[in-house]
Amino acid sequence: MHRQISAPVGAPMMGNRNRGGVKASAVRLLSLCGAFGAIALLGITVAKAQDAEPRSYSNTPIGLNFLIAGALYSAGKLAFDPDLSVADANFHSKTGLLVYIRSFDFAGQSAKFDVIVPASSFSAWGRVEGQPRQREMAGLGDPRFRVSVNLIGAPALSVKDFANYRQDVIVGISLQVSAPLGQYDSSKLLNLGNNRWSFKPELGISKAVGPWTFELAPSVTIFTDNTNFFGGNNFVQAPFYAVQGHILYTFQSGAWFALDGVYFSGGRTSLNGVKSDNEQRNTRAGFTVALPIDRQNSLKLSASTGITSRTGSEFTAVGVAWQYRWGDGY
């Protein structure tokens, strides 16, 4: 997601100005929306544009359903170009997620379909040209839909047959689509919805060695234009390129622990054809712990923080998710 902040009193608007004035206005608007919007790149959690989510391509028995309820709290500061007149920018966000996943057989390999619906409360504040500004909001974000298909190494198995399965190498692909159905107000720069579509194809590779599993997943996120940005302007964002990696250890009890890392770059924005110098090159690291409760229920805990950041956000996030599964064999 790319969230945007409401305009401060006296903020420049696009209108009948000379070319230099229009360009300056666009750059200032881009500075605000690009920097404040960057906080959502990792966003939420159990599912995000640059998510660090382990076991996305693990083999799963077919015919199962998963219902996940999660919550994530994130807080931090926003990094700006030092030439911009924005300082002391901070934010905090509370997000709830409801996720449904269904596993199925695709050409003899395991596959999954999932739907993610986020709801958030969000607050950002800082100083723009020396004046304090703040924006608070709450509501639904854009839902996301994903289909992931394993290509090799993850045969479609029933729950009974899955007991004898042992992973070696798994290669899979996925496509996640974000629909512009979240809360959006074109009179505000900061919104929970984006008023645009996004498409994220990804490749996943997973290798198991005893109780250890090593995962790598490169991806690209492509955005359509927001043609009704802040009063009818045209907002364009370049693709984001990301690669995430995980090192997991699985215990005999079924619990597992993962060290997570993600690097992403790109995302340069432009407003009405005027480009901003806000391309991002950021690195994050964290961990995930999954704890089985019984055959149908499990609990997942996660945390992450920024390591390096060119522009955008430097924040820490902690999350918790409960998972319930049912279906054939359960």
Short mmCIF file of C-alpha atoms in Angstrom, two decimals:
data_model
loop_
_atom_site.label_atom_id
_atom_site.label_comp_id
_atom_site.label_asym_id
_atom_site.label_seq_id
_atom_site.Cartn_x
_atom_site.Cartn_y
_atom_site.Cartn_z
CA MET A 1 0.00 0.00 0.00
CA HIS A 2 1.01 3.55 -0.51
CA ARG A 3 -0.62 5.82 2.06
CA GLN A 4 -0.84 9.58 1.63
CA ILE A 5 -1.00 12.48 4.08
CA SER A 6 -3.58 15.27 4.15
CA ALA A 7 -2.41 18.63 2.87
CA PRO A 8 -1.31 21.18 5.45
CA VAL A 9 -2.98 24.56 5.57
CA GLY A 10 -1.52 26.64 2.78
CA ALA A 11 -0.08 23.66 0.93
CA PRO A 12 0.41 24.32 -2.78
CA MET A 13 -2.33 23.12 -5.11
CA MET A 14 -2.08 22.43 -8.81
CA GLY A 15 -3.64 25.30 -10.71
CA ASN A 16 -2.99 28.03 -13.25
CA ARG A 17 0.64 28.73 -12.50
CA ASN A 18 3.78 29.09 -14.52
CA ARG A 19 5.78 25.99 -15.35
CA GLY A 20 8.26 26.51 -12.52
CA GLY A 21 5.46 26.97 -9.98
CA VAL A 22 3.65 23.85 -11.14
CA LYS A 23 6.84 21.82 -10.94
CA ALA A 24 7.63 23.12 -7.45
CA SER A 25 4.08 22.31 -6.32
CA ALA A 26 4.29 18.81 -7.73
CA VAL A 27 7.65 18.18 -6.07
CA ARG A 28 6.34 19.35 -2.70
CA LEU A 29 3.25 17.18 -2.99
CA LEU A 30 5.38 14.22 -4.02
CA SER A 31 7.69 14.82 -1.09
CA LEU A 32 4.78 14.52 1.31
CA CYS A 33 2.94 11.62 -0.26
CA GLY A 34 6.11 9.71 -1.13
CA ALA A 35 7.68 9.96 2.28
CA PHE A 36 4.55 9.47 4.36
CA GLY A 37 3.32 6.78 2.03
CA ALA A 38 6.49 4.76 2.39
CA ILE A 39 5.43 3.44 5.76
CA ALA A 40 3.10 1.01 4.11
CA LEU A 41 5.62 -0.76 1.97
CA LEU A 42 6.20 -3.46 4.53
CA GLY A 43 2.94 -2.55 5.89
CA ILE A 44 1.15 -5.19 7.54
CA THR A 45 2.39 -8.33 8.34
CA VAL A 46 1.03 -11.51 7.51
CA ALA A 47 0.70 -10.15 4.01
CA LYS A 48 2.40 -7.05 2.53
CA ALA A 49 3.96 -5.51 -0.68
CA GLN A 50 7.43 -6.31 0.56
CA ASP A 51 6.42 -8.97 3.03
CA ALA A 52 8.92 -11.17 4.80
CA GLU A 53 6.62 -14.17 5.19
CA PRO A 54 8.31 -17.57 5.63
CA ARG A 55 6.89 -20.89 4.36
CA SER A 56 4.85 -19.25 1.60
CA TYR A 57 5.76 -22.13 -0.74
CA SER A 58 5.78 -25.05 1.67
CA ASN A 59 3.79 -28.13 0.70
CA THR A 60 0.28 -28.27 2.20
CA PRO A 61 -2.22 -31.16 2.10
CA ILE A 62 -4.98 -30.44 -0.42
CA GLY A 63 -8.57 -29.78 0.57
CA LEU A 64 -7.72 -27.77 3.69
CA ASN A 65 -9.08 -24.39 4.76
CA PHE A 66 -7.26 -21.88 6.96
CA LEU A 67 -8.76 -18.92 8.79
CA ILE A 68 -6.25 -16.45 10.21
CA ALA A 69 -6.93 -13.47 12.47
CA GLY A 70 -3.93 -11.23 13.03
CA ALA A 71 -2.90 -7.92 14.56
CA LEU A 72 0.17 -5.78 13.94
CA TYR A 73 1.49 -2.68 15.66
CA SER A 74 4.15 -0.57 13.96
CA ALA A 75 5.75 2.73 14.90
CA GLY A 76 8.74 4.74 13.76
CA LYS A 77 9.99 7.75 11.89
CA LEU A 78 9.88 8.83 8.27
CA ALA A 79 13.11 9.56 6.40
CA PHE A 80 13.07 12.52 3.97
CA ASP A 81 15.45 14.04 1.48
CA PRO A 82 17.46 16.53 3.61
CA ASP A 83 16.61 19.30 1.11
CA LEU A 84 12.89 19.03 1.92
CA SER A 85 11.17 21.23 4.49
CA VAL A 86 9.69 18.28 6.42
CA ALA A 87 11.13 17.31 9.79
CA ASP A 88 10.40 15.28 12.94
CA ALA A 89 7.96 13.04 11.06
CA ASN A 90 6.71 10.03 13.00
CA PHE A 91 3.81 7.60 12.83
CA HIS A 92 2.15 4.67 14.53
CA SER A 93 -0.29 2.19 13.10
CA LYS A 94 -2.52 -0.60 14.42
CA THR A 95 -3.76 -3.11 11.87
CA GLY A 96 -6.09 -6.07 12.06
CA LEU A 97 -6.15 -8.74 9.38
CA LEU A 98 -8.61 -11.43 8.42
CA VAL A 99 -7.24 -14.07 6.03
CA TYR A 100 -8.85 -17.07 4.34
CA ILE A 101 -6.70 -19.71 2.59
CA ARG A 102 -7.75 -22.79 0.59
CA SER A 103 -5.34 -25.48 -0.61
CA PHE A 104 -6.04 -27.42 -3.80
CA ASP A 105 -4.56 -29.68 -6.48
CA PHE A 106 -3.13 -27.98 -9.58
CA ALA A 107 -1.71 -30.31 -12.23
CA GLY A 108 -0.56 -32.76 -9.56
CA GLN A 109 1.18 -30.15 -7.39
CA SER A 110 -0.13 -28.36 -4.30
CA ALA A 111 -1.53 -24.85 -4.72
CA LYS A 112 -3.25 -22.22 -2.55
CA PHE A 113 -5.69 -19.37 -2.93
CA ASP A 114 -5.92 -16.69 -0.25
CA VAL A 115 -7.90 -13.53 0.46
CA ILE A 116 -6.58 -10.85 2.84
CA VAL A 117 -8.77 -8.08 4.27
CA PRO A 118 -6.99 -5.40 6.40
CA ALA A 119 -8.45 -2.77 8.72
CA SER A 120 -6.22 -0.09 10.27
CA SER A 121 -6.04 2.89 12.55
CA PHE A 122 -3.23 5.22 11.62
CA SER A 123 -1.68 8.44 12.90
CA ALA A 124 1.18 10.51 11.46
CA TRP A 125 2.61 13.80 12.63
CA GLY A 126 5.55 16.06 11.81
CA ARG A 127 6.62 19.60 10.94
CA VAL A 128 6.10 20.99 7.44
CA GLU A 129 7.96 24.24 6.82
CA GLY A 130 8.21 24.66 10.58
CA GLN A 131 4.50 24.16 11.24
CA PRO A 132 3.14 21.08 13.09
CA ARG A 133 0.84 18.84 11.05
CA GLN A 134 -1.06 15.68 12.00
CA ARG A 135 -3.40 13.19 10.34
CA GLU A 136 -5.43 10.40 11.96
CA MET A 137 -7.78 7.91 10.35
CA ALA A 138 -9.29 4.43 10.65
CA GLY A 139 -11.02 2.08 8.24
CA LEU A 140 -10.60 -0.71 5.71
CA GLY A 141 -7.57 -1.02 3.46
CA ASP A 142 -7.40 -2.56 0.00
CA PRO A 143 -8.10 -6.32 0.00
CA ARG A 144 -5.56 -8.63 -1.60
CA PHE A 145 -6.04 -11.87 -3.51
CA ARG A 146 -3.28 -14.36 -4.23
CA VAL A 147 -2.88 -17.63 -6.11
CA SER A 148 0.32 -19.60 -5.48
CA VAL A 149 1.25 -22.77 -7.35
CA ASN A 150 4.15 -25.09 -6.62
CA LEU A 151 5.84 -26.27 -9.81
CA ILE A 152 8.15 -29.00 -8.51
CA GLY A 153 8.84 -30.77 -5.22
CA ALA A 154 5.39 -30.37 -3.61
CA PRO A 155 3.02 -33.09 -4.88
CA ALA A 156 -0.69 -32.72 -4.16
CA LEU A 157 -1.35 -35.10 -1.26
CA SER A 158 -4.22 -35.89 1.06
CA VAL A 159 -3.79 -35.39 4.79
CA LYS A 160 -3.28 -39.16 5.20
CA ASP A 161 -0.61 -39.43 2.48
CA PHE A 162 1.10 -36.23 3.59
CA ALA A 163 2.34 -37.97 6.76
CA ASN A 164 5.01 -39.72 4.66
CA TYR A 165 6.10 -36.61 2.72
CA ARG A 166 9.63 -35.25 3.19
CA GLN A 167 10.65 -31.99 1.53
CA ASP A 168 13.75 -31.62 -0.64
CA VAL A 169 13.60 -28.71 -3.14
CA ILE A 170 10.38 -26.81 -3.87
CA VAL A 171 9.98 -24.24 -6.63
CA GLY A 172 6.78 -22.25 -6.92
CA ILE A 173 5.24 -19.08 -8.33
CA SER A 174 2.48 -16.77 -7.16
CA LEU A 175 0.50 -13.72 -8.23
CA GLN A 176 -1.01 -11.33 -5.70
CA VAL A 177 -3.52 -8.68 -6.77
CA SER A 178 -4.56 -5.70 -4.65
CA ALA A 179 -7.98 -4.24 -5.52
CA PRO A 180 -8.86 -0.53 -5.02
CA LEU A 181 -11.72 -1.17 -2.60
CA GLY A 182 -10.30 0.38 0.61
CA GLN A 183 -11.18 3.70 2.22
CA TYR A 184 -10.21 6.56 -0.10
CA ASP A 185 -10.84 10.32 -0.14
CA SER A 186 -9.27 12.26 -3.02
CA SER A 187 -9.28 15.45 -0.92
CA LYS A 188 -6.66 13.85 1.39
CA LEU A 189 -3.05 12.94 0.70
CA LEU A 190 -3.07 10.12 3.24
CA ASN A 191 -5.54 7.26 2.73
CA LEU A 192 -5.91 3.65 3.80
CA GLY A 193 -6.89 2.68 0.26
CA ASN A 194 -4.82 3.46 -2.82
CA ASN A 195 -7.41 3.98 -5.57
CA ARG A 196 -5.33 1.83 -7.92
CA TRP A 197 -4.58 -1.80 -8.67
CA SER A 198 -1.30 -3.54 -7.95
CA PHE A 199 0.08 -6.85 -9.25
CA LYS A 200 2.86 -8.79 -7.57
CA PRO A 201 4.31 -11.86 -9.36
CA GLU A 202 6.83 -13.81 -7.27
CA LEU A 203 9.14 -16.80 -7.57
CA GLY A 204 9.73 -18.99 -4.52
CA ILE A 205 12.56 -21.47 -3.91
CA SER A 206 12.78 -23.61 -0.78
CA LYS A 207 15.42 -26.21 0.17
CA ALA A 208 15.18 -28.48 3.24
CA VAL A 209 18.24 -29.99 4.93
CA GLY A 210 17.16 -32.04 7.94
CA PRO A 211 15.28 -29.74 10.33
CA TRP A 212 16.61 -26.65 8.50
CA THR A 213 14.92 -24.95 5.57
CA PHE A 214 16.39 -22.20 3.38
CA GLU A 215 14.07 -19.97 1.32
CA LEU A 216 14.51 -17.27 -1.30
CA ALA A 217 11.73 -15.32 -3.05
CA PRO A 218 12.34 -12.51 -5.56
CA SER A 219 9.33 -10.45 -6.68
CA VAL A 220 8.21 -7.29 -8.45
CA THR A 221 5.15 -5.16 -7.61
CA ILE A 222 3.56 -3.21 -10.47
CA PHE A 223 1.05 -0.38 -9.93
CA THR A 224 -1.61 1.13 -12.13
CA ASP A 225 -1.98 4.94 -12.07
CA ASN A 226 -4.11 6.78 -9.54
CA THR A 227 -5.87 9.28 -11.82
CA ASN A 228 -7.82 10.91 -8.98
CA PHE A 229 -4.99 11.69 -6.61
CA PHE A 230 -5.50 14.66 -4.28
CA GLY A 231 -8.14 16.53 -6.25
CA GLY A 232 -7.80 14.94 -9.69
CA ASN A 233 -4.02 14.77 -10.19
CA ASN A 234 -2.31 11.80 -11.85
CA PHE A 235 -0.09 9.84 -9.46
CA VAL A 236 2.31 7.27 -10.95
CA GLN A 237 4.66 4.90 -9.15
CA ALA A 238 7.46 2.83 -10.64
CA PRO A 239 7.64 -0.89 -9.80
CA PHE A 240 9.09 -2.20 -6.56
CA TYR A 241 11.69 -4.95 -6.78
CA ALA A 242 12.18 -7.12 -3.72
CA VAL A 243 13.92 -10.26 -2.56
CA GLN A 244 13.21 -11.96 0.75
CA GLY A 245 15.12 -14.75 2.43
CA HIS A 246 14.44 -17.01 5.40
CA ILE A 247 16.35 -19.53 7.49
CA LEU A 248 13.99 -21.85 9.38
CA TYR A 249 14.42 -24.51 12.02
CA THR A 250 11.53 -26.95 12.64
CA PHE A 251 11.27 -28.77 15.96
CA GLN A 252 9.87 -32.30 16.39
CA SER A 253 6.80 -30.84 18.08
CA GLY A 254 5.91 -28.99 14.87
CA ALA A 255 6.91 -25.58 16.21
CA TRP A 256 9.32 -23.61 14.04
CA PHE A 257 11.48 -20.51 14.18
CA ALA A 258 12.63 -18.33 11.27
CA LEU A 259 15.10 -15.53 10.73
CA ASP A 260 13.69 -13.22 8.05
CA GLY A 261 15.26 -10.62 5.79
CA VAL A 262 13.99 -8.50 2.90
CA TYR A 263 15.63 -5.99 0.54
CA PHE A 264 13.54 -3.81 -1.74
CA SER A 265 14.23 -0.99 -4.17
CA GLY A 266 12.40 1.20 -6.66
CA GLY A 267 9.01 2.82 -6.21
CA ARG A 268 9.97 6.26 -7.55
CA THR A 269 6.86 8.41 -7.90
CA SER A 270 5.73 11.16 -10.26
CA LEU A 271 2.84 13.62 -10.19
CA ASN A 272 1.41 14.89 -13.48
CA GLY A 273 4.61 13.82 -15.19
CA VAL A 274 6.97 15.52 -12.71
CA LYS A 275 9.30 12.94 -11.11
CA SER A 276 10.39 13.00 -7.48
CA ASP A 277 13.78 11.92 -6.14
CA ASN A 278 12.32 9.35 -3.75
CA GLU A 279 13.47 5.99 -5.11
CA GLN A 280 13.83 3.59 -2.19
CA ARG A 281 16.55 1.09 -1.33
CA ASN A 282 15.74 -0.38 2.07
CA THR A 283 16.64 -3.47 4.08
CA ARG A 284 14.70 -5.04 6.94
CA ALA A 285 15.30 -8.01 9.23
CA GLY A 286 13.20 -9.88 11.76
CA PHE A 287 12.04 -13.22 13.08
CA THR A 288 8.92 -15.40 13.14
CA VAL A 289 7.90 -18.06 15.66
CA ALA A 290 5.03 -20.54 15.08
CA LEU A 291 3.63 -22.55 17.98
CA PRO A 292 1.09 -25.36 17.44
CA ILE A 293 -1.63 -25.47 20.08
CA ASP A 294 -3.49 -28.58 18.92
CA ARG A 295 -4.27 -30.30 15.63
CA GLN A 296 -6.40 -27.40 14.35
CA ASN A 297 -5.04 -24.30 16.09
CA SER A 298 -1.69 -22.55 16.08
CA LEU A 299 -0.19 -19.21 17.10
CA LYS A 300 2.35 -17.12 15.21
CA LEU A 301 4.48 -14.27 16.59
CA SER A 302 6.65 -11.94 14.49
CA ALA A 303 8.81 -8.84 14.76
CA SER A 304 10.91 -6.82 12.30
CA THR A 305 12.92 -3.63 12.14
CA GLY A 306 14.74 -1.52 9.56
CA ILE A 307 18.46 -2.07 8.94
CA THR A 308 19.18 0.43 6.18
CA SER A 309 16.96 3.04 4.53
CA ARG A 310 17.65 5.46 1.67
CA THR A 311 14.24 7.17 1.86
CA GLY A 312 10.90 6.17 3.32
CA SER A 313 10.29 4.70 6.72
CA GLU A 314 12.43 3.44 9.57
CA PHE A 315 10.13 1.53 11.86
CA THR A 316 9.71 -1.47 14.10
CA ALA A 317 6.71 -3.79 13.83
CA VAL A 318 5.42 -6.58 16.07
CA GLY A 319 2.57 -8.92 15.21
CA VAL A 320 0.54 -11.86 16.44
CA ALA A 321 -1.75 -14.19 14.46
CA TRP A 322 -4.05 -17.07 15.36
CA GLN A 323 -4.71 -19.79 12.77
CA TYR A 324 -7.54 -22.32 12.62
CA ARG A 325 -7.61 -25.07 9.99
CA TRP A 326 -10.24 -27.54 8.90
CA GLY A 327 -11.13 -29.71 5.90
CA ASP A 328 -10.59 -33.21 4.53
CA GLY A 329 -8.93 -35.38 7.18
CA TYR A 330 -9.47 -32.90 10.05
#
